[in-house]
Amino acid sequence: MTVTLDRTPNPDRIALALVNGVRVDAGGDYLRVSDPGTDEAVGWVPWGGADQARAAVDAASAAFGPWRAATPDFRANLLRRLALAMHEHTETLAHTLTREQGKPLTEARSEIAYAASFLDWSAEEGRRVAGEYMTAAASHRRILVMRQPLGVVAAITPWNFPAAMITRKLAPALAVGNTAVLKPAEQSPLTALAIAELACVVGFPPGVINVVTGDPDAIGQSWLSDARVRKLSFTGSTEVGRLLVQRAATHLTRLSLELGGHAPVVVFDDADLEVAVASVMSAKFRNAGQTCVCPNRVYVHRSVHEAFVSRMQSAIARLVVGHGLDAGVNVGPLIDDDAIAKVTEHLDDARARGAVVRTGGHLVQPRPGLARRFCAPTLLEGLTSEMRAAREETFGPVLGVQAFDTEAEAIALANALPYGLAAYAFTRGLDRALRVAEALDFGIVGLNETTVSTAQSAFGGTKLSGWGREGGKWGVEEFLEIKSVTIG
Ligand code: SIN
């Protein structure tokens, strides 16, 4: 992304970082936050660096003792109050989210509810952290297993879900007694700051949640070279994930990495095509295809291939592209010019290699005054494994379809990439469904379903898609240390 810094922005629209319950400046440049659909400035945030990152850890460290000592009920009540406040402020939060990120307002509202669900879920999970009491090999010994918070944990969150990725990381961490430092994405820090402000309003003690904005490299480096930071949870690219792994070596900082994906969908000949089309539509085109778990490549049994493709074509052609605040819009802008360039390259490459564009395949200008960041939702028929769209995450509203003949071929195609985040299969056969779910080498599998990310389920990948899980009881475990106490 291109970062635009400004020394003297509009002072009314500066959102300061939040450290130790206080709004803080970084004393230098400000980062311009732009509406991706219009390029207008939505606000500015401090361009912080190592000093701000360290100050945030100082605050989180000081807050850790009392927060850890507080009762689970006390923490749970605050998390639930924050969830409630987010619901009450849905309109303001969703508006901010759409302005800085671009997704349609209806989707932004859903994201606020989705984000709040992690707070509610974790509030309850935090109450149920338990240990074990075991017999040992020697009859005079007992073993007590304790689960304890880690300390200060860091979160680096992406721009595609400016609210939900924050609560998915912070809620379980806080629920079990950790304190947190957070750096939201450069493109979408305003939603994060608004949520942190609400946390202060509902009564989170100073220092429990600290948000710094600015230079991702300097902030990430500072946290990974600070022994007080016991864990970093990151969502972003595999490339950055690798860099963090190297940097985490200094203090062997624990990592959770939710990295890129390239989700396949397998549609078998016995699938309910109506369900398959509706499910792929909602998962593929939400957030303009800028989702780690959205389907990118669909393998359809040859006998139902044309039926599937023609239904998809009609459904896609009905989508309305436009600015996220405009009425009736289903697909907003892409986040920046690099995103548009990537989608365009993938489309050119697919065409050059023989793909047939059934609908879309070009940029659009939904109305005057909008930036050139809108791409028509696209269906490519005749996808092949050589095409970039079949190998690299397009992160845009482009879906490729390829025919297959046998189950083994479909599984091999689905598993062929080094990514393993999410995969989907559509079939009415129970035996096949279970066989395929076992064979897919992915952390998340949807069977006749594409809504796979919820507060209750485990979200995370295998292979180059990362380490660790978020959500459910598994997301909570990521923020706990196990201590074994042997009693004589
Ligand atoms: C992501 O794209 O990383 C998250 C998607 C989701 O939570 O559904």
CSV table of C-alpha atoms and ligand atoms in Angstrom, one decimal:
chain,number,residue,atom,x,y,z
A,1,MET,CA,0.0,0.0,0.0
A,2,THR,CA,1.0,3.6,-0.5
A,3,VAL,CA,1.2,5.4,2.9
A,4,THR,CA,0.3,9.1,2.8
A,5,LEU,CA,1.8,11.1,5.7
A,6,ASP,CA,0.8,14.6,6.6
A,7,ARG,CA,2.3,17.0,9.1
A,8,THR,CA,-0.6,19.3,9.5
A,9,PRO,CA,-3.9,17.5,8.8
A,10,ASN,CA,-7.4,18.7,9.7
A,11,PRO,CA,-7.2,18.8,13.5
A,12,ASP,CA,-10.9,18.0,13.9
A,13,ARG,CA,-10.4,14.7,12.2
A,14,ILE,CA,-7.4,13.3,14.0
A,15,ALA,CA,-8.1,10.2,16.0
A,16,LEU,CA,-5.3,9.7,18.5
A,17,ALA,CA,-3.8,6.5,19.7
A,18,LEU,CA,-5.1,5.1,23.0
A,19,VAL,CA,-2.5,4.1,25.6
A,20,ASN,CA,-3.2,3.6,29.3
A,21,GLY,CA,-6.7,5.0,28.8
A,22,VAL,CA,-5.4,8.3,27.5
A,23,ARG,CA,-5.4,9.6,23.9
A,24,VAL,CA,-1.8,10.1,22.8
A,25,ASP,CA,0.0,11.7,19.9
A,26,ALA,CA,3.2,10.4,18.4
A,27,GLY,CA,4.6,13.9,18.0
A,28,GLY,CA,5.4,13.6,14.3
A,29,ASP,CA,3.5,12.9,11.1
A,30,TYR,CA,0.0,11.7,10.8
A,31,LEU,CA,-1.2,8.9,8.6
A,32,ARG,CA,-4.0,9.8,6.2
A,33,VAL,CA,-6.9,7.3,6.3
A,34,SER,CA,-8.8,7.4,2.9
A,35,ASP,CA,-12.1,6.3,1.7
A,36,PRO,CA,-11.1,3.7,-0.9
A,37,GLY,CA,-14.2,4.4,-3.0
A,38,THR,CA,-13.6,8.2,-3.3
A,39,ASP,CA,-10.1,8.8,-2.1
A,40,GLU,CA,-11.4,11.5,0.3
A,41,ALA,CA,-9.6,11.8,3.6
A,42,VAL,CA,-11.7,10.2,6.3
A,43,GLY,CA,-9.4,11.0,9.1
A,44,TRP,CA,-5.8,10.9,10.4
A,45,VAL,CA,-4.0,8.9,13.0
A,46,PRO,CA,-0.5,9.4,14.5
A,47,TRP,CA,2.3,7.7,12.7
A,48,GLY,CA,3.7,6.0,15.7
A,49,GLY,CA,6.8,3.9,15.9
A,50,ALA,CA,9.0,2.1,18.5
A,51,ASP,CA,8.5,4.7,21.2
A,52,GLN,CA,4.7,4.4,21.1
A,53,ALA,CA,4.9,0.6,20.9
A,54,ARG,CA,7.1,0.5,24.0
A,55,ALA,CA,4.9,2.9,25.9
A,56,ALA,CA,1.9,0.7,25.1
A,57,VAL,CA,3.8,-2.3,26.5
A,58,ASP,CA,4.7,-0.3,29.6
A,59,ALA,CA,1.0,0.4,30.2
A,60,ALA,CA,-0.1,-3.2,29.5
A,61,SER,CA,2.6,-4.6,31.8
A,62,ALA,CA,1.5,-2.3,34.6
A,63,ALA,CA,-2.1,-3.2,34.1
A,64,PHE,CA,-1.5,-7.0,34.0
A,65,GLY,CA,-1.2,-7.7,37.7
A,66,PRO,CA,-4.6,-6.2,38.7
A,67,TRP,CA,-6.3,-7.5,35.6
A,68,ARG,CA,-5.1,-11.0,36.1
A,69,ALA,CA,-6.1,-10.9,39.8
A,70,ALA,CA,-9.6,-9.7,38.9
A,71,THR,CA,-12.3,-12.3,39.0
A,72,PRO,CA,-13.4,-13.9,35.7
A,73,ASP,CA,-16.9,-12.4,36.3
A,74,PHE,CA,-15.4,-8.9,36.5
A,75,ARG,CA,-13.6,-9.4,33.2
A,76,ALA,CA,-16.6,-11.1,31.6
A,77,ASN,CA,-19.0,-8.3,32.6
A,78,LEU,CA,-16.7,-5.8,31.0
A,79,LEU,CA,-16.5,-7.8,27.8
A,80,ARG,CA,-20.2,-8.1,27.7
A,81,ARG,CA,-20.7,-4.4,28.3
A,82,LEU,CA,-18.4,-3.7,25.4
A,83,ALA,CA,-20.4,-6.1,23.2
A,84,LEU,CA,-23.5,-4.3,24.2
A,85,ALA,CA,-22.0,-0.9,23.5
A,86,MET,CA,-20.9,-2.0,20.1
A,87,HIS,CA,-24.5,-3.1,19.3
A,88,GLU,CA,-25.8,0.2,20.6
A,89,HIS,CA,-23.3,2.1,18.4
A,90,THR,CA,-23.6,-0.1,15.4
A,91,GLU,CA,-24.6,2.8,13.1
A,92,THR,CA,-21.6,5.0,14.0
A,93,LEU,CA,-19.1,2.1,14.0
A,94,ALA,CA,-20.5,0.7,10.7
A,95,HIS,CA,-20.3,4.0,9.0
A,96,THR,CA,-16.7,4.5,10.1
A,97,LEU,CA,-15.9,1.0,8.9
A,98,THR,CA,-17.5,1.5,5.5
A,99,ARG,CA,-15.8,4.9,5.0
A,100,GLU,CA,-12.3,3.6,5.8
A,101,GLN,CA,-12.6,0.1,4.4
A,102,GLY,CA,-15.2,0.3,1.6
A,103,LYS,CA,-17.5,-2.7,2.3
A,104,PRO,CA,-21.3,-2.0,1.9
A,105,LEU,CA,-23.0,-0.6,5.0
A,106,THR,CA,-25.2,-3.6,5.5
A,107,GLU,CA,-22.0,-5.8,5.6
A,108,ALA,CA,-20.4,-3.3,7.9
A,109,ARG,CA,-23.3,-3.6,10.3
A,110,SER,CA,-23.1,-7.4,10.2
A,111,GLU,CA,-19.4,-7.2,10.9
A,112,ILE,CA,-20.1,-5.1,14.1
A,113,ALA,CA,-22.5,-7.9,15.3
A,114,TYR,CA,-19.9,-10.5,14.3
A,115,ALA,CA,-17.2,-8.6,16.2
A,116,ALA,CA,-19.4,-8.3,19.3
A,117,SER,CA,-20.1,-12.1,19.2
A,118,PHE,CA,-16.5,-12.8,20.0
A,119,LEU,CA,-16.7,-10.6,23.1
A,120,ASP,CA,-19.9,-12.4,24.3
A,121,TRP,CA,-18.5,-15.8,23.6
A,122,SER,CA,-15.1,-15.1,25.2
A,123,ALA,CA,-16.8,-13.6,28.3
A,124,GLU,CA,-18.4,-17.0,28.9
A,125,GLU,CA,-15.3,-19.0,28.0
A,126,GLY,CA,-13.2,-17.0,30.4
A,127,ARG,CA,-15.4,-18.1,33.2
A,128,ARG,CA,-14.7,-21.8,32.5
A,129,VAL,CA,-10.9,-21.9,32.5
A,130,ALA,CA,-10.1,-24.9,34.5
A,131,GLY,CA,-7.1,-27.0,35.6
A,132,GLU,CA,-6.7,-30.7,36.4
A,133,TYR,CA,-5.7,-32.7,39.4
A,134,MET,CA,-4.0,-36.0,38.5
A,135,THR,CA,-2.5,-39.0,40.2
A,136,ALA,CA,1.2,-39.5,39.5
A,137,ALA,CA,3.4,-42.6,39.0
A,138,ALA,CA,4.4,-42.4,42.6
A,139,SER,CA,1.6,-42.9,45.1
A,140,HIS,CA,2.7,-40.0,47.4
A,141,ARG,CA,2.6,-37.5,44.5
A,142,ARG,CA,-0.2,-35.6,42.9
A,143,ILE,CA,0.0,-33.3,39.8
A,144,LEU,CA,-1.9,-30.1,39.6
A,145,VAL,CA,-2.3,-28.6,36.1
A,146,MET,CA,-3.0,-24.8,36.1
A,147,ARG,CA,-3.9,-22.7,33.2
A,148,GLN,CA,-2.7,-19.1,33.5
A,149,PRO,CA,-2.6,-16.0,31.4
A,150,LEU,CA,0.5,-15.3,29.5
A,151,GLY,CA,1.0,-11.6,30.3
A,152,VAL,CA,1.1,-8.8,27.7
A,153,VAL,CA,-0.1,-10.0,24.3
A,154,ALA,CA,0.2,-8.2,21.0
A,155,ALA,CA,-2.2,-8.2,18.1
A,156,ILE,CA,-1.6,-7.0,14.6
A,157,THR,CA,-4.8,-6.9,12.6
A,158,PRO,CA,-5.7,-6.6,8.9
A,159,TRP,CA,-7.8,-4.1,7.0
A,160,ASN,CA,-10.4,-6.5,5.6
A,161,PHE,CA,-12.3,-6.9,8.9
A,162,PRO,CA,-11.4,-3.8,10.9
A,163,ALA,CA,-13.7,-4.7,13.8
A,164,ALA,CA,-14.0,-8.5,13.9
A,165,MET,CA,-10.3,-9.3,13.7
A,166,ILE,CA,-9.7,-7.1,16.7
A,167,THR,CA,-12.3,-8.8,19.0
A,168,ARG,CA,-11.5,-12.2,17.7
A,169,LYS,CA,-7.9,-11.7,19.0
A,170,LEU,CA,-8.5,-9.5,22.0
A,171,ALA,CA,-11.6,-10.9,23.5
A,172,PRO,CA,-10.2,-14.4,24.4
A,173,ALA,CA,-6.9,-12.8,25.5
A,174,LEU,CA,-8.6,-10.4,27.9
A,175,ALA,CA,-11.2,-12.8,29.1
A,176,VAL,CA,-8.5,-15.1,30.6
A,177,GLY,CA,-6.5,-12.3,32.2
A,178,ASN,CA,-4.0,-11.1,29.6
A,179,THR,CA,-3.6,-7.4,28.8
A,180,ALA,CA,-3.2,-6.3,25.2
A,181,VAL,CA,-1.4,-4.0,22.8
A,182,LEU,CA,-2.9,-3.6,19.3
A,183,LYS,CA,-1.8,-2.2,16.0
A,184,PRO,CA,-4.6,-2.0,13.5
A,185,ALA,CA,-4.0,-1.9,9.8
A,186,GLU,CA,-2.8,1.4,8.3
A,187,GLN,CA,-5.9,1.4,6.0
A,188,SER,CA,-8.5,1.0,8.8
A,189,PRO,CA,-7.3,2.2,12.2
A,190,LEU,CA,-10.4,4.4,12.9
A,191,THR,CA,-12.8,1.5,13.7
A,192,ALA,CA,-10.2,0.0,16.1
A,193,LEU,CA,-9.8,3.3,17.9
A,194,ALA,CA,-13.6,3.7,18.1
A,195,ILE,CA,-13.9,0.3,19.7
A,196,ALA,CA,-11.0,1.1,22.1
A,197,GLU,CA,-12.7,4.3,23.1
A,198,LEU,CA,-15.9,2.4,23.8
A,199,ALA,CA,-13.9,0.0,26.0
A,200,CYS,CA,-12.8,3.0,28.1
A,201,VAL,CA,-16.4,4.2,28.3
A,202,VAL,CA,-17.7,0.9,29.6
A,203,GLY,CA,-15.0,0.8,32.2
A,204,PHE,CA,-12.0,-1.3,31.1
A,205,PRO,CA,-9.2,-0.2,33.4
A,206,PRO,CA,-6.4,1.9,31.8
A,207,GLY,CA,-3.7,-0.2,30.3
A,208,VAL,CA,-5.7,-3.3,29.6
A,209,ILE,CA,-6.3,-2.4,26.0
A,210,ASN,CA,-3.8,-0.1,24.3
A,211,VAL,CA,-3.9,0.8,20.6
A,212,VAL,CA,-1.0,2.3,18.7
A,213,THR,CA,-1.1,3.4,15.1
A,214,GLY,CA,1.6,3.9,12.6
A,215,ASP,CA,4.7,2.2,11.1
A,216,PRO,CA,3.9,-1.5,11.1
A,217,ASP,CA,7.6,-2.5,10.7
A,218,ALA,CA,8.8,-0.4,13.6
A,219,ILE,CA,5.9,-1.4,15.9
A,220,GLY,CA,6.1,-5.1,15.1
A,221,GLN,CA,9.8,-5.1,15.6
A,222,SER,CA,9.6,-3.3,18.9
A,223,TRP,CA,7.1,-5.8,20.2
A,224,LEU,CA,9.0,-8.8,19.1
A,225,SER,CA,12.2,-7.5,20.6
A,226,ASP,CA,10.5,-6.8,24.0
A,227,ALA,CA,10.6,-9.8,26.3
A,228,ARG,CA,7.5,-8.6,28.1
A,229,VAL,CA,5.4,-9.3,25.1
A,230,ARG,CA,4.6,-13.0,25.5
A,231,LYS,CA,2.6,-13.6,22.4
A,232,LEU,CA,1.8,-12.0,19.1
A,233,SER,CA,-1.4,-12.8,17.2
A,234,PHE,CA,-1.2,-11.7,13.5
A,235,THR,CA,-3.6,-11.8,10.6
A,236,GLY,CA,-2.1,-10.9,7.2
A,237,SER,CA,0.0,-12.2,4.4
A,238,THR,CA,2.2,-15.3,4.5
A,239,GLU,CA,5.2,-13.1,3.5
A,240,VAL,CA,4.8,-10.9,6.6
A,241,GLY,CA,4.1,-14.1,8.7
A,242,ARG,CA,7.5,-15.5,7.7
A,243,LEU,CA,9.2,-12.2,8.7
A,244,LEU,CA,7.4,-12.3,12.1
A,245,VAL,CA,8.6,-15.9,12.6
A,246,GLN,CA,12.2,-14.8,12.2
A,247,ARG,CA,11.8,-11.9,14.5
A,248,ALA,CA,10.0,-13.9,17.1
A,249,ALA,CA,13.1,-16.0,17.4
A,250,THR,CA,14.8,-13.5,19.7
A,251,HIS,CA,12.5,-14.1,22.7
A,252,LEU,CA,10.8,-17.2,21.3
A,253,THR,CA,7.6,-15.1,21.4
A,254,ARG,CA,4.6,-17.3,20.9
A,255,LEU,CA,2.8,-16.7,17.6
A,256,SER,CA,-0.6,-17.2,16.1
A,257,LEU,CA,-0.6,-16.6,12.4
A,258,GLU,CA,-3.7,-16.4,10.3
A,259,LEU,CA,-2.2,-16.0,6.9
A,260,GLY,CA,-3.3,-16.2,3.3
A,261,GLY,CA,-5.6,-18.8,1.8
A,262,HIS,CA,-6.9,-19.9,-1.6
A,263,ALA,CA,-10.2,-21.6,-0.9
A,264,PRO,CA,-11.4,-24.4,-3.2
A,265,VAL,CA,-15.0,-25.5,-3.6
A,266,VAL,CA,-15.9,-28.9,-4.8
A,267,VAL,CA,-19.4,-29.4,-6.2
A,268,PHE,CA,-20.2,-33.0,-6.8
A,269,ASP,CA,-22.8,-34.4,-9.2
A,270,ASP,CA,-25.3,-35.1,-6.3
A,271,ALA,CA,-25.1,-31.5,-4.9
A,272,ASP,CA,-28.1,-29.3,-4.4
A,273,LEU,CA,-27.1,-26.7,-6.9
A,274,GLU,CA,-29.3,-24.1,-5.5
A,275,VAL,CA,-27.7,-24.3,-2.1
A,276,ALA,CA,-24.2,-24.5,-3.7
A,277,VAL,CA,-24.7,-21.4,-5.8
A,278,ALA,CA,-26.3,-19.4,-3.0
A,279,SER,CA,-23.6,-20.4,-0.6
A,280,VAL,CA,-20.7,-19.7,-3.0
A,281,MET,CA,-22.3,-16.3,-3.9
A,282,SER,CA,-22.5,-15.1,-0.3
A,283,ALA,CA,-19.0,-16.3,0.6
A,284,LYS,CA,-17.3,-15.2,-2.6
A,285,PHE,CA,-18.6,-11.7,-3.0
A,286,ARG,CA,-18.8,-10.4,0.5
A,287,ASN,CA,-16.2,-7.7,1.1
A,288,ALA,CA,-15.7,-7.7,-2.7
A,289,GLY,CA,-13.8,-11.0,-2.4
A,290,GLN,CA,-11.3,-9.6,0.0
A,291,THR,CA,-11.6,-12.4,2.5
A,292,CYS,CA,-9.1,-15.0,3.5
A,293,VAL,CA,-11.7,-17.8,3.4
A,294,CYS,CA,-13.6,-16.7,0.3
A,295,PRO,CA,-13.9,-19.3,-2.5
A,296,ASN,CA,-11.5,-18.6,-5.4
A,297,ARG,CA,-11.6,-21.8,-7.4
A,298,VAL,CA,-14.6,-24.0,-7.9
A,299,TYR,CA,-14.2,-27.6,-9.1
A,300,VAL,CA,-17.5,-28.8,-10.5
A,301,HIS,CA,-18.4,-32.3,-11.7
A,302,ARG,CA,-18.5,-32.3,-15.5
A,303,SER,CA,-22.1,-33.6,-15.5
A,304,VAL,CA,-23.4,-30.5,-13.6
A,305,HIS,CA,-20.8,-28.0,-14.7
A,306,GLU,CA,-22.9,-26.0,-17.2
A,307,ALA,CA,-25.9,-26.0,-14.9
A,308,PHE,CA,-23.7,-24.6,-12.1
A,309,VAL,CA,-21.9,-22.1,-14.3
A,310,SER,CA,-25.1,-20.7,-15.8
A,311,ARG,CA,-26.8,-20.3,-12.4
A,312,MET,CA,-23.7,-18.6,-11.0
A,313,GLN,CA,-23.5,-16.3,-14.1
A,314,SER,CA,-27.1,-15.1,-13.6
A,315,ALA,CA,-26.6,-14.6,-9.9
A,316,ILE,CA,-23.3,-12.7,-10.3
A,317,ALA,CA,-24.8,-10.5,-13.0
A,318,ARG,CA,-27.4,-9.3,-10.6
A,319,LEU,CA,-24.9,-7.9,-8.1
A,320,VAL,CA,-24.8,-4.1,-7.7
A,321,VAL,CA,-21.4,-2.5,-7.5
A,322,GLY,CA,-20.9,0.9,-5.9
A,323,HIS,CA,-19.8,2.9,-3.0
A,324,GLY,CA,-20.5,1.2,0.3
A,325,LEU,CA,-22.7,4.0,1.5
A,326,ASP,CA,-24.9,4.0,-1.6
A,327,ALA,CA,-28.2,2.3,-1.3
A,328,GLY,CA,-28.6,-1.2,-2.7
A,329,VAL,CA,-24.9,-1.9,-3.2
A,330,ASN,CA,-23.6,-5.5,-2.8
A,331,VAL,CA,-20.0,-5.1,-3.8
A,332,GLY,CA,-17.9,-2.1,-2.8
A,333,PRO,CA,-14.5,-0.9,-4.0
A,334,LEU,CA,-11.2,-2.8,-3.6
A,335,ILE,CA,-9.0,-1.4,-0.9
A,336,ASP,CA,-6.3,0.3,-3.0
A,337,ASP,CA,-4.6,0.6,-6.4
A,338,ASP,CA,-2.3,-2.4,-5.7
A,339,ALA,CA,-5.5,-4.5,-5.2
A,340,ILE,CA,-6.9,-3.3,-8.5
A,341,ALA,CA,-3.6,-4.0,-10.3
A,342,LYS,CA,-3.5,-7.5,-9.0
A,343,VAL,CA,-7.0,-8.3,-10.0
A,344,THR,CA,-6.4,-6.9,-13.5
A,345,GLU,CA,-3.2,-8.9,-13.9
A,346,HIS,CA,-5.0,-12.1,-12.9
A,347,LEU,CA,-7.8,-11.4,-15.3
A,348,ASP,CA,-5.4,-10.7,-18.2
A,349,ASP,CA,-3.4,-13.8,-17.4
A,350,ALA,CA,-6.5,-16.0,-17.3
A,351,ARG,CA,-7.8,-14.6,-20.6
A,352,ALA,CA,-4.4,-15.1,-22.2
A,353,ARG,CA,-4.4,-18.7,-21.0
A,354,GLY,CA,-7.8,-19.4,-22.5
A,355,ALA,CA,-10.3,-18.7,-19.7
A,356,VAL,CA,-13.8,-17.6,-20.9
A,357,VAL,CA,-15.2,-14.6,-19.0
A,358,ARG,CA,-18.9,-15.5,-18.4
A,359,THR,CA,-19.7,-12.3,-16.7
A,360,GLY,CA,-17.7,-9.3,-15.5
A,361,GLY,CA,-14.0,-9.2,-16.2
A,362,HIS,CA,-13.5,-5.5,-16.2
A,363,LEU,CA,-13.3,-2.4,-14.0
A,364,VAL,CA,-16.4,-0.3,-13.6
A,365,GLN,CA,-17.2,3.3,-12.7
A,366,PRO,CA,-20.5,3.0,-10.8
A,367,ARG,CA,-21.1,6.7,-10.7
A,368,PRO,CA,-19.2,10.0,-11.2
A,369,GLY,CA,-16.9,11.1,-8.4
A,370,LEU,CA,-15.8,7.6,-7.5
A,371,ALA,CA,-12.2,6.3,-7.6
A,372,ARG,CA,-11.1,3.8,-10.2
A,373,ARG,CA,-11.2,0.9,-7.7
A,374,PHE,CA,-14.4,-1.0,-8.6
A,375,CYS,CA,-14.3,-4.3,-10.3
A,376,ALA,CA,-17.3,-6.0,-11.9
A,377,PRO,CA,-17.9,-9.4,-10.1
A,378,THR,CA,-16.4,-11.9,-12.5
A,379,LEU,CA,-16.9,-15.5,-13.4
A,380,LEU,CA,-14.2,-17.3,-15.3
A,381,GLU,CA,-14.9,-20.6,-17.0
A,382,GLY,CA,-12.1,-22.9,-18.0
A,383,LEU,CA,-9.8,-22.2,-15.0
A,384,THR,CA,-6.6,-24.2,-15.2
A,385,SER,CA,-4.0,-24.8,-12.6
A,386,GLU,CA,-1.4,-22.7,-14.5
A,387,MET,CA,-3.5,-19.6,-14.2
A,388,ARG,CA,-2.4,-17.1,-11.6
A,389,ALA,CA,-6.0,-16.9,-10.4
A,390,ALA,CA,-5.9,-20.6,-9.6
A,391,ARG,CA,-2.6,-20.4,-7.7
A,392,GLU,CA,-2.4,-17.0,-6.0
A,393,GLU,CA,-4.9,-15.3,-3.8
A,394,THR,CA,-6.6,-12.7,-6.0
A,395,PHE,CA,-8.3,-11.0,-3.1
A,396,GLY,CA,-11.0,-9.6,-5.4
A,397,PRO,CA,-14.4,-10.4,-6.8
A,398,VAL,CA,-13.1,-13.0,-9.3
A,399,LEU,CA,-14.3,-16.7,-9.2
A,400,GLY,CA,-12.8,-19.4,-11.5
A,401,VAL,CA,-14.5,-22.7,-12.4
A,402,GLN,CA,-13.0,-25.9,-13.6
A,403,ALA,CA,-14.7,-29.2,-14.5
A,404,PHE,CA,-13.6,-32.5,-12.9
A,405,ASP,CA,-14.4,-36.1,-13.5
A,406,THR,CA,-13.5,-38.1,-10.4
A,407,GLU,CA,-13.5,-37.5,-6.7
A,408,ALA,CA,-9.8,-38.2,-6.5
A,409,GLU,CA,-9.1,-35.7,-9.2
A,410,ALA,CA,-11.1,-33.0,-7.3
A,411,ILE,CA,-9.4,-33.7,-4.0
A,412,ALA,CA,-6.0,-33.5,-5.7
A,413,LEU,CA,-6.8,-30.2,-7.3
A,414,ALA,CA,-8.2,-28.8,-4.0
A,415,ASN,CA,-5.1,-29.9,-2.1
A,416,ALA,CA,-2.6,-28.9,-4.7
A,417,LEU,CA,-1.7,-25.5,-3.4
A,418,PRO,CA,0.6,-24.8,-0.4
A,419,TYR,CA,-2.3,-23.0,1.4
A,420,GLY,CA,-4.7,-24.7,3.8
A,421,LEU,CA,-7.1,-22.2,5.3
A,422,ALA,CA,-10.6,-23.0,4.1
A,423,ALA,CA,-12.2,-25.5,1.7
A,424,TYR,CA,-15.8,-26.3,0.8
A,425,ALA,CA,-17.7,-29.3,-0.6
A,426,PHE,CA,-21.2,-29.7,-1.8
A,427,THR,CA,-22.7,-33.2,-1.9
A,428,ARG,CA,-25.9,-34.9,-0.6
A,429,GLY,CA,-24.0,-38.1,0.2
A,430,LEU,CA,-23.0,-38.5,3.9
A,431,ASP,CA,-20.3,-41.0,3.2
A,432,ARG,CA,-18.8,-38.9,0.5
A,433,ALA,CA,-19.1,-35.7,2.6
A,434,LEU,CA,-17.1,-37.2,5.5
A,435,ARG,CA,-14.6,-38.8,3.3
A,436,VAL,CA,-13.9,-35.5,1.5
A,437,ALA,CA,-13.8,-33.6,4.8
A,438,GLU,CA,-11.1,-35.9,6.0
A,439,ALA,CA,-9.2,-35.7,2.8
A,440,LEU,CA,-9.2,-31.9,2.4
A,441,ASP,CA,-5.9,-30.6,3.8
A,442,PHE,CA,-7.3,-27.5,5.3
A,443,GLY,CA,-8.0,-26.1,8.8
A,444,ILE,CA,-11.6,-25.2,8.0
A,445,VAL,CA,-14.0,-27.2,5.9
A,446,GLY,CA,-17.6,-26.3,5.0
A,447,LEU,CA,-19.9,-29.1,4.0
A,448,ASN,CA,-22.9,-27.8,2.1
A,449,GLU,CA,-22.2,-24.5,3.8
A,450,THR,CA,-19.8,-21.6,3.4
A,451,THR,CA,-20.6,-19.7,6.7
A,452,VAL,CA,-17.7,-21.2,8.6
A,453,SER,CA,-16.4,-18.3,10.6
A,454,THR,CA,-18.3,-17.9,13.9
A,455,ALA,CA,-17.4,-17.2,17.5
A,456,GLN,CA,-17.9,-20.9,18.4
A,457,SER,CA,-15.8,-22.5,15.7
A,458,ALA,CA,-12.0,-22.9,15.3
A,459,PHE,CA,-10.7,-20.6,12.7
A,460,GLY,CA,-7.2,-21.1,11.3
A,461,GLY,CA,-5.1,-22.9,8.7
A,462,THR,CA,-2.5,-25.5,7.9
A,463,LYS,CA,0.6,-25.3,5.6
A,464,LEU,CA,1.3,-21.7,4.5
A,465,SER,CA,-2.0,-20.5,5.9
A,466,GLY,CA,-0.5,-20.3,9.4
A,467,TRP,CA,-0.4,-21.5,12.9
A,468,GLY,CA,-2.9,-21.6,15.7
A,469,ARG,CA,-6.7,-21.2,16.0
A,470,GLU,CA,-9.0,-18.3,16.8
A,471,GLY,CA,-12.5,-18.6,18.1
A,472,GLY,CA,-14.3,-21.2,20.3
A,473,LYS,CA,-12.5,-22.7,23.2
A,474,TRP,CA,-9.4,-23.1,21.0
A,475,GLY,CA,-9.0,-19.4,20.6
A,476,VAL,CA,-8.9,-19.1,24.4
A,477,GLU,CA,-6.3,-21.8,24.8
A,478,GLU,CA,-4.0,-19.8,22.6
A,479,PHE,CA,-3.7,-17.2,25.4
A,480,LEU,CA,-3.1,-19.6,28.3
A,481,GLU,CA,0.1,-21.1,29.7
A,482,ILE,CA,0.0,-24.6,31.2
A,483,LYS,CA,1.8,-25.0,34.4
A,484,SER,CA,2.3,-28.4,36.0
A,485,VAL,CA,2.6,-28.4,39.7
A,486,THR,CA,3.9,-31.6,41.3
A,487,ILE,CA,2.9,-32.1,44.9
A,488,GLY,CA,4.8,-34.4,47.2
B,1,SIN,C1,-10.4,-13.1,7.2
B,1,SIN,O1,-10.6,-12.9,6.0
B,1,SIN,O2,-9.3,-13.2,7.7
B,1,SIN,C2,-11.5,-13.4,8.1
B,1,SIN,C3,-12.8,-13.8,7.5
B,1,SIN,C4,-13.8,-14.2,8.4
B,1,SIN,O3,-13.7,-14.1,9.7
B,1,SIN,O4,-14.8,-14.7,8.0
